[in-house]
Short mmCIF file of C-alpha atoms and ligand atoms in Angstrom, two decimals:
data_model
loop_
_atom_site.label_atom_id
_atom_site.label_comp_id
_atom_site.label_asym_id
_atom_site.label_seq_id
_atom_site.Cartn_x
_atom_site.Cartn_y
_atom_site.Cartn_z
CA UNK A 67 36.12 -56.35 -5.74
CA UNK A 68 33.97 -58.96 -7.56
CA UNK A 69 33.85 -58.93 -11.08
CA UNK A 70 30.41 -60.29 -11.80
CA UNK A 71 29.57 -62.31 -15.17
CA UNK A 72 26.91 -63.09 -17.85
CA UNK A 73 25.40 -66.46 -17.70
CA UNK A 74 25.37 -67.72 -21.22
CA UNK A 75 24.62 -71.43 -22.55
CA UNK A 76 25.01 -72.84 -18.83
CA UNK A 77 28.28 -71.07 -17.85
CA UNK A 78 29.45 -67.85 -16.39
CA UNK A 79 31.29 -65.82 -18.59
CA UNK A 80 33.09 -62.70 -18.35
CA UNK A 81 32.30 -59.62 -20.13
CA UNK A 82 34.14 -58.53 -23.27
CA UNK A 83 33.35 -54.81 -23.65
CA UNK A 84 35.54 -53.45 -20.99
CA UNK A 85 32.41 -51.39 -19.72
CA UNK A 86 31.23 -52.16 -16.51
CA UNK A 87 28.28 -50.68 -14.12
CA UNK A 88 29.22 -50.37 -10.20
CA UNK A 89 27.24 -52.70 -8.00
CA UNK A 90 26.77 -50.86 -4.59
CA UNK A 91 26.28 -51.68 -0.99
CA UNK A 92 23.60 -49.07 -0.49
CA UNK A 93 24.11 -49.48 3.23
CA UNK A 94 27.55 -48.39 3.20
CA UNK A 95 27.94 -46.66 -0.48
CA UNK A 96 30.88 -49.05 -1.21
CA UNK A 97 31.42 -50.54 -4.61
CA UNK A 98 31.27 -53.80 -4.00
CA UNK A 99 31.01 -55.34 -7.65
CA UNK A 100 31.70 -54.52 -11.24
CA UNK A 101 28.78 -55.75 -13.80
CA UNK A 102 29.71 -56.17 -17.02
CA UNK A 103 27.63 -54.29 -19.82
CA UNK A 104 27.49 -56.26 -22.89
CA UNK A 105 27.82 -55.51 -26.34
CA UNK A 106 25.61 -55.96 -29.15
CA UNK A 107 27.76 -58.98 -30.36
CA UNK A 108 27.33 -60.81 -26.88
CA UNK A 109 23.54 -60.26 -26.80
CA UNK A 110 23.45 -61.90 -30.43
CA UNK A 111 25.30 -64.74 -29.55
CA UNK A 112 23.18 -65.54 -26.42
CA UNK A 113 20.24 -65.12 -28.65
CA UNK A 114 21.97 -67.43 -31.14
CA UNK A 115 22.43 -70.12 -28.66
CA UNK A 116 18.69 -69.65 -27.45
CA UNK A 117 17.11 -70.10 -30.70
CA UNK A 118 19.28 -73.36 -31.34
CA UNK A 119 18.14 -74.72 -27.80
CA UNK A 120 14.66 -73.75 -27.91
CA UNK A 121 12.90 -76.22 -30.46
CA UNK A 122 14.05 -79.16 -28.23
CA UNK A 123 12.79 -77.56 -25.09
CA UNK A 124 9.33 -76.90 -26.93
CA UNK A 125 9.03 -80.49 -27.95
CA UNK A 126 9.46 -81.88 -23.88
CA UNK A 127 5.80 -82.44 -22.81
CA UNK A 128 4.14 -79.89 -20.57
CA UNK A 129 4.30 -82.21 -17.63
CA UNK A 130 7.98 -82.64 -17.78
CA UNK A 131 8.46 -79.06 -18.01
CA UNK A 132 6.14 -78.31 -15.21
CA UNK A 133 8.32 -80.72 -13.16
CA UNK A 134 11.28 -78.68 -13.47
CA UNK A 135 9.49 -75.85 -12.12
CA UNK A 136 8.43 -77.92 -9.05
CA UNK A 137 12.12 -78.73 -8.34
CA UNK A 138 12.88 -75.07 -8.75
CA UNK A 139 10.49 -74.43 -6.16
CA UNK A 140 12.46 -76.79 -3.94
CA UNK A 141 15.65 -75.09 -4.60
CA UNK A 142 14.15 -71.53 -4.10
CA UNK A 143 13.06 -72.76 -0.66
CA UNK A 144 16.39 -74.32 0.04
CA UNK A 145 18.36 -71.23 -0.58
CA UNK A 146 15.82 -68.79 0.57
CA UNK A 147 18.18 -67.17 3.20
CA UNK A 148 21.30 -67.04 0.97
CA UNK A 149 19.26 -65.42 -1.92
CA UNK A 150 17.69 -63.04 0.42
CA UNK A 151 21.09 -62.12 1.83
CA UNK A 152 22.53 -61.30 -1.55
CA UNK A 153 19.51 -59.24 -2.47
CA UNK A 154 19.66 -57.27 0.65
CA UNK A 155 23.22 -56.62 0.31
CA UNK A 156 22.98 -55.29 -3.31
CA UNK A 157 19.63 -53.65 -2.97
CA UNK A 158 19.50 -52.41 0.73
CA UNK A 159 16.02 -53.78 1.65
CA UNK A 160 15.52 -55.37 4.78
CA UNK A 161 16.20 -59.16 5.06
CA UNK A 162 12.17 -60.25 5.69
CA UNK A 163 11.58 -57.93 2.81
CA UNK A 164 14.25 -59.76 0.56
CA UNK A 165 12.61 -63.10 1.38
CA UNK A 166 9.12 -61.71 0.54
CA UNK A 167 10.74 -60.57 -2.88
CA UNK A 168 11.93 -63.98 -3.41
CA UNK A 169 8.69 -65.86 -2.16
CA UNK A 170 6.53 -63.45 -4.48
CA UNK A 171 8.41 -64.72 -7.41
CA UNK A 172 8.14 -68.36 -6.09
CA UNK A 173 4.61 -68.22 -6.16
CA UNK A 174 4.48 -67.31 -9.87
CA UNK A 175 6.78 -70.59 -10.44
CA UNK A 176 4.15 -72.51 -8.27
CA UNK A 177 1.25 -71.01 -10.54
CA UNK A 178 3.46 -72.42 -13.54
CA UNK A 179 3.29 -75.86 -12.60
CA UNK A 180 -0.07 -75.85 -13.66
CA UNK A 181 1.16 -75.25 -17.36
CA UNK A 182 -0.33 -78.43 -18.60
CA UNK A 183 -3.85 -77.38 -17.79
CA UNK A 184 -3.27 -73.69 -19.21
CA UNK A 185 -1.51 -75.05 -22.46
CA UNK A 186 -4.76 -77.45 -23.41
CA UNK A 187 -6.00 -76.36 -26.69
CA UNK A 188 -9.52 -76.12 -27.63
CA UNK A 189 -11.33 -78.96 -29.95
CA UNK A 190 -14.44 -79.07 -32.01
CA UNK A 191 -15.34 -82.67 -33.26
CA UNK A 192 -17.31 -82.85 -36.30
CA UNK A 193 -17.22 -78.83 -37.09
CA UNK A 194 -18.41 -80.17 -40.68
CA UNK A 195 -18.91 -83.61 -42.19
CA UNK A 196 -15.66 -85.41 -41.37
CA UNK A 197 -14.01 -82.14 -40.23
CA UNK A 198 -12.47 -81.60 -36.77
CA UNK A 199 -10.91 -78.17 -35.74
CA UNK A 200 -8.81 -77.82 -33.08
CA UNK A 201 -6.30 -74.82 -31.53
CA UNK A 202 -2.90 -75.31 -30.38
CA UNK A 203 -1.03 -73.10 -28.03
CA UNK A 204 2.67 -73.10 -29.37
CA UNK A 205 5.39 -71.34 -27.82
CA UNK A 206 6.98 -68.05 -29.45
CA UNK A 207 10.49 -69.18 -29.70
CA UNK A 208 13.11 -66.84 -28.10
CA UNK A 209 11.59 -64.19 -25.51
CA UNK A 210 13.52 -61.46 -23.69
CA UNK A 211 12.88 -59.63 -20.45
CA UNK A 212 14.25 -56.33 -19.07
CA UNK A 213 13.81 -55.89 -15.16
CA UNK A 214 14.08 -52.90 -12.68
CA UNK A 215 16.30 -52.90 -9.32
CA UNK A 216 13.58 -52.81 -7.07
CA UNK A 217 12.44 -56.55 -7.14
CA UNK A 218 15.32 -58.41 -8.48
CA UNK A 219 14.12 -61.81 -7.62
CA UNK A 220 10.27 -61.44 -8.13
CA UNK A 221 10.23 -59.48 -11.34
CA UNK A 222 12.64 -61.74 -13.55
CA UNK A 223 10.38 -64.75 -12.13
CA UNK A 224 7.33 -63.17 -13.23
CA UNK A 225 8.29 -63.37 -16.58
CA UNK A 226 10.96 -66.11 -17.14
CA UNK A 227 8.94 -68.94 -15.29
CA UNK A 228 5.70 -68.66 -17.45
CA UNK A 229 7.78 -68.07 -20.63
CA UNK A 230 10.11 -71.05 -20.10
CA UNK A 231 7.13 -73.30 -19.06
CA UNK A 232 5.50 -72.53 -22.24
CA UNK A 233 8.21 -74.07 -24.04
CA UNK A 234 10.27 -70.71 -24.90
CA UNK A 235 14.01 -69.79 -24.49
CA UNK A 236 14.28 -66.53 -22.27
CA UNK A 237 16.98 -63.90 -22.48
CA UNK A 238 16.94 -61.88 -19.25
CA UNK A 239 18.73 -58.45 -19.07
CA UNK A 240 18.23 -57.62 -15.34
CA UNK A 241 18.97 -54.26 -13.87
CA UNK A 242 22.65 -53.64 -13.76
CA UNK A 243 22.33 -52.31 -10.26
CA UNK A 244 21.80 -55.72 -8.63
CA UNK A 245 22.41 -58.57 -11.13
CA UNK A 246 23.53 -61.35 -8.51
CA UNK A 247 20.37 -62.69 -7.62
CA UNK A 248 19.28 -62.85 -11.34
CA UNK A 249 22.52 -64.91 -11.99
CA UNK A 250 21.77 -67.32 -8.88
CA UNK A 251 18.29 -67.92 -10.17
CA UNK A 252 19.28 -68.91 -13.72
CA UNK A 253 21.81 -71.39 -12.05
CA UNK A 254 19.21 -72.75 -9.73
CA UNK A 255 16.64 -73.32 -12.83
CA UNK A 256 19.62 -75.53 -14.50
CA UNK A 257 20.03 -77.40 -11.15
CA UNK A 258 16.28 -77.96 -11.35
CA UNK A 259 16.83 -79.86 -14.78
CA UNK A 260 16.36 -77.05 -17.28
CA UNK A 261 18.71 -77.58 -20.33
CA UNK A 262 21.39 -75.08 -21.05
CA UNK A 263 20.66 -72.22 -23.09
CA UNK A 264 16.99 -71.85 -22.30
CA UNK A 265 17.46 -69.33 -19.60
CA UNK A 266 20.37 -66.72 -20.20
CA UNK A 267 21.47 -63.88 -18.38
CA UNK A 268 22.87 -61.09 -20.34
CA UNK A 269 23.83 -57.90 -18.00
CA UNK A 270 24.00 -54.45 -19.68
CA UNK A 271 22.63 -51.29 -20.24
CA UNK A 272 20.91 -49.29 -23.10
CA UNK A 273 23.41 -51.21 -25.63
CA UNK A 274 21.98 -54.87 -24.54
CA UNK A 275 18.45 -53.38 -24.40
CA UNK A 276 18.91 -52.11 -28.03
CA UNK A 277 20.46 -55.15 -29.44
CA UNK A 278 17.40 -57.23 -27.85
CA UNK A 279 15.18 -54.91 -29.51
CA UNK A 280 16.62 -54.75 -32.99
CA UNK A 281 17.20 -58.68 -33.37
CA UNK A 282 14.87 -60.45 -35.67
CA UNK A 283 15.01 -63.52 -33.57
CA UNK A 284 13.33 -62.22 -30.72
CA UNK A 285 9.80 -62.60 -30.41
CA UNK A 286 8.59 -60.84 -27.39
CA UNK A 287 9.71 -58.23 -25.06
CA UNK A 288 8.49 -57.82 -21.48
CA UNK A 289 9.56 -54.60 -19.53
CA UNK A 290 9.22 -53.52 -15.94
CA UNK A 291 10.91 -50.11 -15.13
CA UNK A 292 10.12 -46.38 -15.25
CA UNK A 293 7.41 -44.88 -17.58
CA UNK A 294 9.92 -43.04 -20.01
CA UNK A 295 11.90 -46.23 -20.56
CA UNK A 296 8.64 -48.23 -20.94
CA UNK A 297 7.55 -45.91 -23.79
CA UNK A 298 10.68 -46.45 -25.78
CA UNK A 299 10.94 -50.02 -25.45
CA UNK A 300 7.01 -50.33 -26.23
CA UNK A 301 7.48 -48.35 -29.38
CA UNK A 302 10.70 -49.49 -30.64
CA UNK A 303 9.89 -53.32 -29.88
CA UNK A 304 6.36 -52.80 -31.56
CA UNK A 305 8.05 -51.14 -34.62
CA UNK A 306 10.36 -54.17 -34.85
CA UNK A 307 7.23 -56.49 -35.08
CA UNK A 308 7.43 -57.96 -31.69
CA UNK A 309 5.08 -58.61 -28.84
CA UNK A 310 5.46 -56.15 -26.28
CA UNK A 311 4.29 -55.58 -22.60
CA UNK A 312 5.78 -52.78 -20.59
CA UNK A 313 4.93 -51.61 -17.05
CA UNK A 314 6.03 -48.30 -15.94
CA UNK A 315 5.88 -45.91 -12.74
CA UNK A 316 3.36 -45.12 -10.64
CA UNK A 317 1.65 -42.45 -8.21
CA UNK A 318 -0.70 -44.69 -5.99
CA UNK A 319 -3.38 -42.93 -4.01
CA UNK A 320 -5.17 -43.89 -0.71
CA UNK A 321 -8.58 -42.35 -0.15
CA UNK A 322 -9.47 -42.25 3.57
CA UNK A 323 -13.30 -41.81 3.99
CA UNK A 324 -14.31 -40.23 7.31
CA UNK A 325 -15.84 -43.38 8.29
CA UNK A 326 -12.82 -45.23 7.96
CA UNK A 327 -10.85 -46.93 10.88
CA UNK A 328 -8.35 -44.24 11.04
CA UNK A 329 -5.72 -46.46 13.07
CA UNK A 330 -6.01 -49.23 10.44
CA UNK A 331 -5.70 -46.45 7.85
CA UNK A 332 -2.68 -44.92 9.58
CA UNK A 333 -0.99 -48.25 10.10
CA UNK A 334 -1.67 -49.29 6.42
CA UNK A 335 -0.28 -45.97 5.11
CA UNK A 336 3.07 -46.15 6.92
CA UNK A 337 3.74 -49.79 6.16
CA UNK A 338 2.72 -49.20 2.21
CA UNK A 339 4.29 -45.60 2.13
CA UNK A 340 7.66 -46.32 3.61
CA UNK A 341 8.29 -50.02 3.31
CA UNK A 342 11.26 -50.73 1.18
CA UNK A 343 12.02 -46.93 1.58
CA UNK A 344 9.11 -46.31 -0.85
CA UNK A 345 10.88 -48.00 -3.81
CA UNK A 346 7.70 -50.01 -4.72
CA UNK A 347 5.62 -49.37 -7.68
CA UNK A 348 2.65 -50.37 -5.65
CA UNK A 349 3.58 -48.14 -2.76
CA UNK A 350 1.00 -45.62 -1.58
CA UNK A 351 2.57 -42.18 -2.04
CA UNK A 352 -0.54 -39.97 -1.79
CA UNK A 353 -3.03 -40.18 1.14
CA UNK A 354 -6.38 -38.42 0.51
CA UNK A 355 -8.31 -37.93 3.59
CA UNK A 356 -11.78 -36.83 2.73
CA UNK A 357 -12.56 -33.67 4.82
CA UNK A 358 -10.65 -31.43 7.06
CA UNK A 359 -11.81 -33.39 10.37
CA UNK A 360 -10.54 -36.65 8.96
CA UNK A 361 -7.50 -35.20 7.65
CA UNK A 362 -6.55 -33.45 10.96
CA UNK A 363 -7.21 -36.84 12.87
CA UNK A 364 -5.28 -38.75 10.25
CA UNK A 365 -2.18 -36.58 10.46
CA UNK A 366 -2.37 -36.47 14.39
CA UNK A 367 -1.93 -40.28 14.15
CA UNK A 368 0.75 -40.57 10.99
CA UNK A 369 3.11 -38.28 12.74
CA UNK A 370 4.27 -40.40 15.83
CA UNK A 371 4.16 -43.38 13.69
CA UNK A 372 6.16 -41.87 10.81
CA UNK A 373 8.71 -40.47 13.47
CA UNK A 374 9.04 -43.89 15.23
CA UNK A 375 10.20 -45.67 11.93
CA UNK A 376 13.27 -47.49 12.53
CA UNK A 377 15.82 -46.92 9.39
CA UNK A 378 19.04 -48.96 9.04
CA UNK A 379 20.87 -51.40 7.11
CA UNK A 380 19.57 -54.99 6.31
CA UNK A 381 22.31 -56.50 8.70
CA UNK A 382 19.97 -55.18 11.61
CA UNK A 383 17.74 -58.12 10.83
CA UNK A 384 14.06 -57.62 12.16
CA UNK A 385 15.10 -54.62 13.88
CA UNK A 386 14.59 -51.96 10.98
CA UNK A 387 11.41 -51.02 9.13
CA UNK A 388 13.32 -49.87 5.90
CA UNK A 389 16.88 -49.60 4.53
CA UNK A 390 18.71 -47.15 2.41
CA UNK A 391 17.68 -45.99 -1.18
CA UNK A 392 19.51 -47.59 -4.13
CA UNK A 393 22.23 -44.93 -5.11
CA UNK A 394 23.47 -41.42 -4.17
CA UNK A 395 21.74 -40.21 -7.34
CA UNK A 396 18.13 -41.46 -6.11
CA UNK A 397 18.85 -39.94 -2.82
CA UNK A 398 19.81 -36.84 -4.25
CA UNK A 399 16.60 -36.64 -6.56
CA UNK A 400 14.29 -37.52 -3.27
CA UNK A 401 15.88 -34.56 -1.36
CA UNK A 402 15.76 -32.40 -4.50
CA UNK A 403 11.85 -33.11 -4.53
CA UNK A 404 11.19 -32.68 -0.95
CA UNK A 405 13.11 -29.32 -1.34
CA UNK A 406 10.61 -28.41 -4.32
CA UNK A 407 7.63 -29.26 -2.16
CA UNK A 408 8.52 -26.98 0.73
CA UNK A 409 9.38 -24.30 -1.83
CA UNK A 410 5.85 -24.92 -3.49
CA UNK A 411 4.06 -24.34 -0.29
CA UNK A 412 3.47 -27.77 1.14
CA UNK A 413 3.58 -28.30 4.99
CA UNK A 414 6.44 -30.71 5.90
CA UNK A 415 4.94 -31.97 9.16
CA UNK A 416 7.71 -34.90 9.73
CA UNK A 417 11.15 -33.58 8.34
CA UNK A 418 13.46 -36.47 7.64
CA UNK A 419 15.82 -34.31 6.19
CA UNK A 420 19.69 -34.52 7.10
CA UNK A 421 19.07 -38.02 8.40
CA UNK A 422 22.39 -39.82 9.34
CA UNK A 423 23.26 -43.09 11.05
CA UNK A 424 26.39 -43.37 12.91
CA UNK A 425 28.69 -45.83 11.36
CA UNK A 426 26.86 -45.55 7.68
CA UNK A 427 27.42 -42.01 6.84
CA UNK A 428 28.04 -42.96 3.10
CA UNK A 429 25.26 -45.10 2.95
CA UNK A 430 22.06 -43.80 0.86
CA UNK A 431 19.76 -43.33 3.83
CA UNK A 432 16.90 -41.07 3.47
CA UNK A 433 14.83 -40.45 6.63
CA UNK A 434 11.31 -40.49 6.72
CA UNK A 435 9.22 -37.23 5.27
CA UNK A 436 5.55 -36.74 5.71
CA UNK A 437 3.76 -33.91 3.97
CA UNK A 438 0.47 -32.14 4.53
CA UNK A 439 -1.42 -29.46 2.31
CA UNK A 440 0.06 -30.85 -0.79
CA UNK A 441 -1.90 -29.69 -3.99
CA UNK A 442 -2.15 -31.44 -7.62
CA UNK A 443 -0.30 -28.63 -9.08
CA UNK A 444 3.11 -29.37 -6.93
CA UNK A 445 5.65 -31.42 -8.45
CA UNK A 446 5.77 -33.89 -5.42
CA UNK A 447 2.18 -34.70 -6.32
CA UNK A 448 2.69 -35.01 -10.10
CA UNK A 449 6.06 -36.97 -10.00
CA UNK A 450 6.99 -40.41 -8.85
CA UNK A 451 9.48 -39.79 -6.06
CA UNK A 452 10.23 -43.58 -5.29
CA UNK A 453 11.36 -42.76 -1.75
CA UNK A 454 10.20 -42.50 1.57
CA UNK A 455 7.82 -39.28 1.38
CA UNK A 456 4.34 -39.60 1.75
CA UNK A 457 2.39 -36.45 0.38
CA UNK A 458 -1.16 -35.61 1.85
CA UNK A 459 -3.73 -33.95 -0.37
CA UNK A 460 -6.88 -32.92 1.14
CA UNK A 461 -10.29 -33.46 -0.42
CA UNK A 462 -13.49 -31.88 0.23
CA UNK A 463 -15.69 -34.64 -0.92
CA UNK A 464 -15.40 -38.09 -2.07
CA UNK A 465 -16.21 -36.81 -5.62
CA UNK A 466 -13.00 -34.73 -5.32
CA UNK A 467 -11.04 -37.67 -4.20
CA UNK A 468 -12.11 -40.08 -6.76
CA UNK A 469 -11.53 -37.48 -9.78
CA UNK A 470 -8.12 -36.63 -8.42
CA UNK A 471 -7.01 -40.41 -8.55
CA UNK A 472 -8.85 -40.60 -12.20
CA UNK A 473 -7.15 -37.45 -13.53
CA UNK A 474 -3.56 -38.40 -12.45
CA UNK A 475 -1.33 -39.69 -15.47
CA UNK A 476 -0.26 -42.86 -13.46
CA UNK A 477 -2.96 -45.71 -12.76
CA UNK A 478 -1.14 -48.69 -11.17
CA UNK A 479 -2.50 -49.27 -8.14
CA UNK A 480 -4.96 -47.44 -5.59
CA UNK A 481 -6.94 -48.33 -2.39
CA UNK A 482 -10.04 -46.89 -0.44
CA UNK A 483 -10.45 -47.11 3.51
CA UNK A 484 -14.06 -47.01 4.43
CA UNK A 485 -16.78 -49.01 6.54
CA UNK A 486 -19.20 -48.19 3.59
CA UNK A 487 -19.82 -51.25 0.90
CA UNK A 488 -21.65 -48.68 -1.38
CA UNK A 489 -18.70 -46.15 -1.45
CA UNK A 490 -16.03 -49.03 -1.70
CA UNK A 491 -18.35 -50.60 -4.66
CA UNK A 492 -18.67 -47.17 -6.41
CA UNK A 493 -14.92 -46.71 -6.14
CA UNK A 494 -13.90 -50.08 -7.33
CA UNK A 495 -16.18 -49.57 -10.26
CA UNK A 496 -15.26 -46.21 -11.47
CA UNK A 497 -11.64 -45.80 -10.89
CA UNK A 498 -9.56 -45.97 -14.03
CA UNK A 499 -6.87 -48.03 -12.50
CA UNK A 500 -5.68 -51.41 -12.68
CA UNK A 501 -5.11 -52.72 -9.25
CA UNK A 502 -7.68 -51.71 -6.39
CA UNK A 503 -7.54 -52.32 -2.73
CA UNK A 504 -10.48 -51.92 -0.57
CA UNK A 505 -9.24 -51.69 2.95
CA UNK A 506 -6.32 -53.05 1.88
CA UNK A 507 -3.06 -50.75 1.03
CA UNK A 508 -0.96 -52.79 -1.48
CA UNK A 509 -3.30 -54.42 -3.67
CA UNK A 510 -0.52 -56.73 -5.27
CA UNK A 511 -2.52 -59.53 -7.09
CA UNK A 512 -1.53 -63.16 -6.20
CA UNK A 513 0.26 -65.05 -8.87
CA UNK A 514 -2.95 -66.79 -10.17
CA UNK A 515 -4.54 -63.35 -11.02
CA UNK A 516 -2.91 -60.86 -13.19
CA UNK A 517 -0.66 -57.98 -12.50
CA UNK A 518 -0.87 -54.67 -14.48
CA UNK A 519 -1.87 -51.05 -14.38
CA UNK A 520 -3.59 -48.77 -16.60
CA UNK A 521 -2.86 -45.24 -18.08
CA UNK A 522 1.13 -44.28 -18.17
CA UNK A 523 1.62 -47.55 -15.51
CA UNK A 524 1.37 -49.91 -18.43
CA UNK A 525 1.75 -50.17 -22.16
CA UNK A 526 0.56 -53.30 -24.03
CA UNK A 527 -2.49 -55.79 -23.91
CA UNK A 528 -1.70 -58.41 -21.63
CA UNK A 529 -0.66 -58.27 -17.87
CA UNK A 530 2.08 -60.22 -15.88
CA UNK A 531 1.30 -63.72 -14.70
CA UNK A 532 -1.65 -65.43 -14.09
CA UNK A 533 -3.83 -66.67 -17.24
CA UNK A 534 -2.43 -63.55 -19.11
CA UNK A 535 1.08 -64.91 -19.03
CA UNK A 536 0.25 -68.36 -20.89
CA UNK A 537 -1.40 -66.07 -23.53
CA UNK A 538 1.57 -63.48 -24.01
CA UNK A 539 3.96 -66.42 -24.11
CA UNK A 540 2.15 -68.42 -26.66
CA UNK A 541 0.64 -68.28 -30.27
CA UNK A 542 -2.54 -69.80 -31.34
CA UNK A 543 -2.76 -72.00 -34.12
CA UNK A 544 -5.89 -73.44 -35.32
CA UNK A 545 -6.27 -76.39 -37.56
CA UNK A 546 -9.10 -77.58 -39.75
CA UNK A 547 -8.82 -81.25 -40.82
CA UNK A 548 -10.75 -83.32 -42.95
CA UNK A 549 -10.45 -87.16 -43.30
CA UNK A 550 -13.17 -87.53 -45.97
CA UNK A 551 -14.65 -90.90 -46.27
CA UNK A 552 -16.72 -92.52 -49.24
CA UNK A 553 -17.26 -90.75 -52.61
CA UNK A 554 -14.89 -87.82 -53.49
CA UNK A 555 -16.87 -84.95 -54.74
CA UNK A 556 -14.39 -82.87 -56.39
CA UNK A 557 -13.16 -79.24 -55.62
CA UNK A 558 -15.58 -76.46 -53.77
CA UNK A 559 -15.51 -73.02 -55.20
CA UNK A 560 -17.50 -70.87 -52.81
CA UNK A 561 -16.21 -70.11 -49.37
CA UNK A 562 -17.18 -73.06 -46.97
CA UNK A 563 -20.16 -72.73 -44.73
CA UNK A 564 -20.46 -75.27 -41.73
CA UNK A 565 -23.99 -76.01 -41.40
P1 NAD B 98 14.79 -47.93 -15.08
O1 NAD B 98 13.77 -47.65 -16.16
O2 NAD B 98 15.65 -46.93 -15.02
O3 NAD B 98 15.29 -49.34 -15.69
C1 NAD B 98 14.61 -50.60 -15.81
C2 NAD B 98 15.66 -51.49 -16.69
O4 NAD B 98 15.67 -50.43 -18.07
C3 NAD B 98 16.74 -51.73 -16.29
O5 NAD B 98 17.04 -53.21 -16.58
C4 NAD B 98 17.95 -50.88 -17.09
O6 NAD B 98 19.15 -51.42 -17.35
C5 NAD B 98 16.85 -50.54 -18.18
N1 NAD B 98 17.16 -49.26 -19.02
C6 NAD B 98 17.68 -47.96 -18.09
N2 NAD B 98 17.55 -46.96 -18.95
C7 NAD B 98 17.54 -47.37 -20.09
C8 NAD B 98 17.63 -46.74 -21.65
N3 NAD B 98 17.74 -45.43 -21.70
N4 NAD B 98 17.46 -47.74 -22.81
C9 NAD B 98 17.10 -49.05 -22.52
N5 NAD B 98 16.99 -49.59 -21.32
C10 NAD B 98 17.33 -48.61 -20.37
O7 NAD B 98 13.67 -48.47 -13.58
P2 NAD B 98 14.56 -48.58 -12.49
O8 NAD B 98 15.12 -47.42 -11.67
O9 NAD B 98 15.52 -49.78 -12.35
O10 NAD B 98 13.23 -49.04 -11.28
C11 NAD B 98 12.28 -48.26 -10.92
C12 NAD B 98 11.14 -48.03 -11.72
O11 NAD B 98 10.59 -48.94 -12.02
C13 NAD B 98 10.24 -46.87 -11.07
O12 NAD B 98 9.82 -45.99 -12.06
C14 NAD B 98 9.14 -48.20 -10.54
O13 NAD B 98 7.69 -47.58 -10.40
C15 NAD B 98 9.07 -49.06 -11.68
N6 NAD B 98 8.48 -50.26 -11.34
C16 NAD B 98 7.34 -50.51 -12.14
C17 NAD B 98 6.70 -51.79 -11.88
C18 NAD B 98 5.23 -51.90 -12.22
O14 NAD B 98 4.97 -53.34 -12.50
N7 NAD B 98 4.48 -51.07 -12.81
C19 NAD B 98 7.28 -52.38 -10.97
C20 NAD B 98 8.68 -52.36 -10.41
C21 NAD B 98 9.11 -50.90 -10.60
#
């Protein structure tokens, strides 16, 4: 069995804690690796190395820093298949989906190539007699990121690419469930020309996270994961004086209007509800058809589509729609919630319980489930299931449907399917959710826009990637500079006003 490492100052090092997390192959249930869980001292050493390396990197001009990103994109493309394969083996998602995970991160790296433009400051010539005023965007110093299991390539790249191109050093604490791809990314970025110590990967659990949160050198913390941990990291990071952005869980609604193309809506629901076994923060987990006639027709179209979904290991290539979930605990949690749904009175119209795959009996496969007649007081409506379970909540009117999404505590993504521009426009304007799709089921913004939810799906002020990333990873300094000429007039004692 492989013992994984940390990546510190350009070398792979073994952990010293003698504590390990299991890295599983979710398709077979086998433990395929041991992930070292770092001590506070190990984290602190990496932070000291980062702090020592960062000033020289910050003084490299932005164009040259961008060129490292350009080269990194080449290397990601070169190694795409290898990265996707390792990612699928540790996560369970299909190979095309794993390549998409890498690709979406790569697109953020492409956006970061434009750093010289985004880092340009502002300048006012002659703000007063002989006075120029200008603003600079300076890196923060040492930044840190804590990432979830479900996008082990994309989410680390969301964070470290903009942080590093802005001139910071970055400590990445990836999910202990699938640390191999993050380690490979750090190696690749050094192959692309990044100096040692600027991107380090520290594997670990709460101890490592707490060491980051309480370290005075770390200037910012970026987090993506579940809401309770997001709230904890936001509160603790802010209390320790850091700049913090935390992205949490989700319960994404799709409203299906009576005038929608129901075949399109059903296809969209199946892809977004069950893709990656529902382990996406932008998965649609609640379908809200408006009117009983719409609901009946939609369910009729959904049932054969859901029953036809092919579930299997990533080694089956393009032949499967989704793979296993991440752990046995996650599988048990999903199954318990399904049982709660039945107990609380929802109709299970596609029953995926007891799904078994020959030859993979120990894998964490969960069959596709479809619920009808779910109500807003049920646990399967209120909680994030993070599995292949789609709940249908029937609404009588558009107003009832939009209010449902407004009232839910999560606010990551949502979508409306309609042929009516007026309804779509009203929905987009009134909804209190960060990312909205109109006839688009997974409205994940591209790299040059920003990604972020509202309500309990996001804590902080600035989103991931896009222009917000350059704001999050820099500090503005404004200089007022006077080069007096001619007669010196002596001191001024009232507050200066520039006329
Ligand atoms: P998680 O919260 O269990 O773990 C995320 C990270 O936090 C990991 O690195 C983990 O080691 C660390 N962590 C776990 N427990 C901790 C603790 N007690 N103290 C400090 N750190 C701790 O999340 P997960 O299961 O890896 O990921 C799934 C969750 O992430 C889902 O809720 C999903 O919706 C969410 N997610 C959100 C977004 C988004 O952009 N909003 C994107 C992807 C995933």
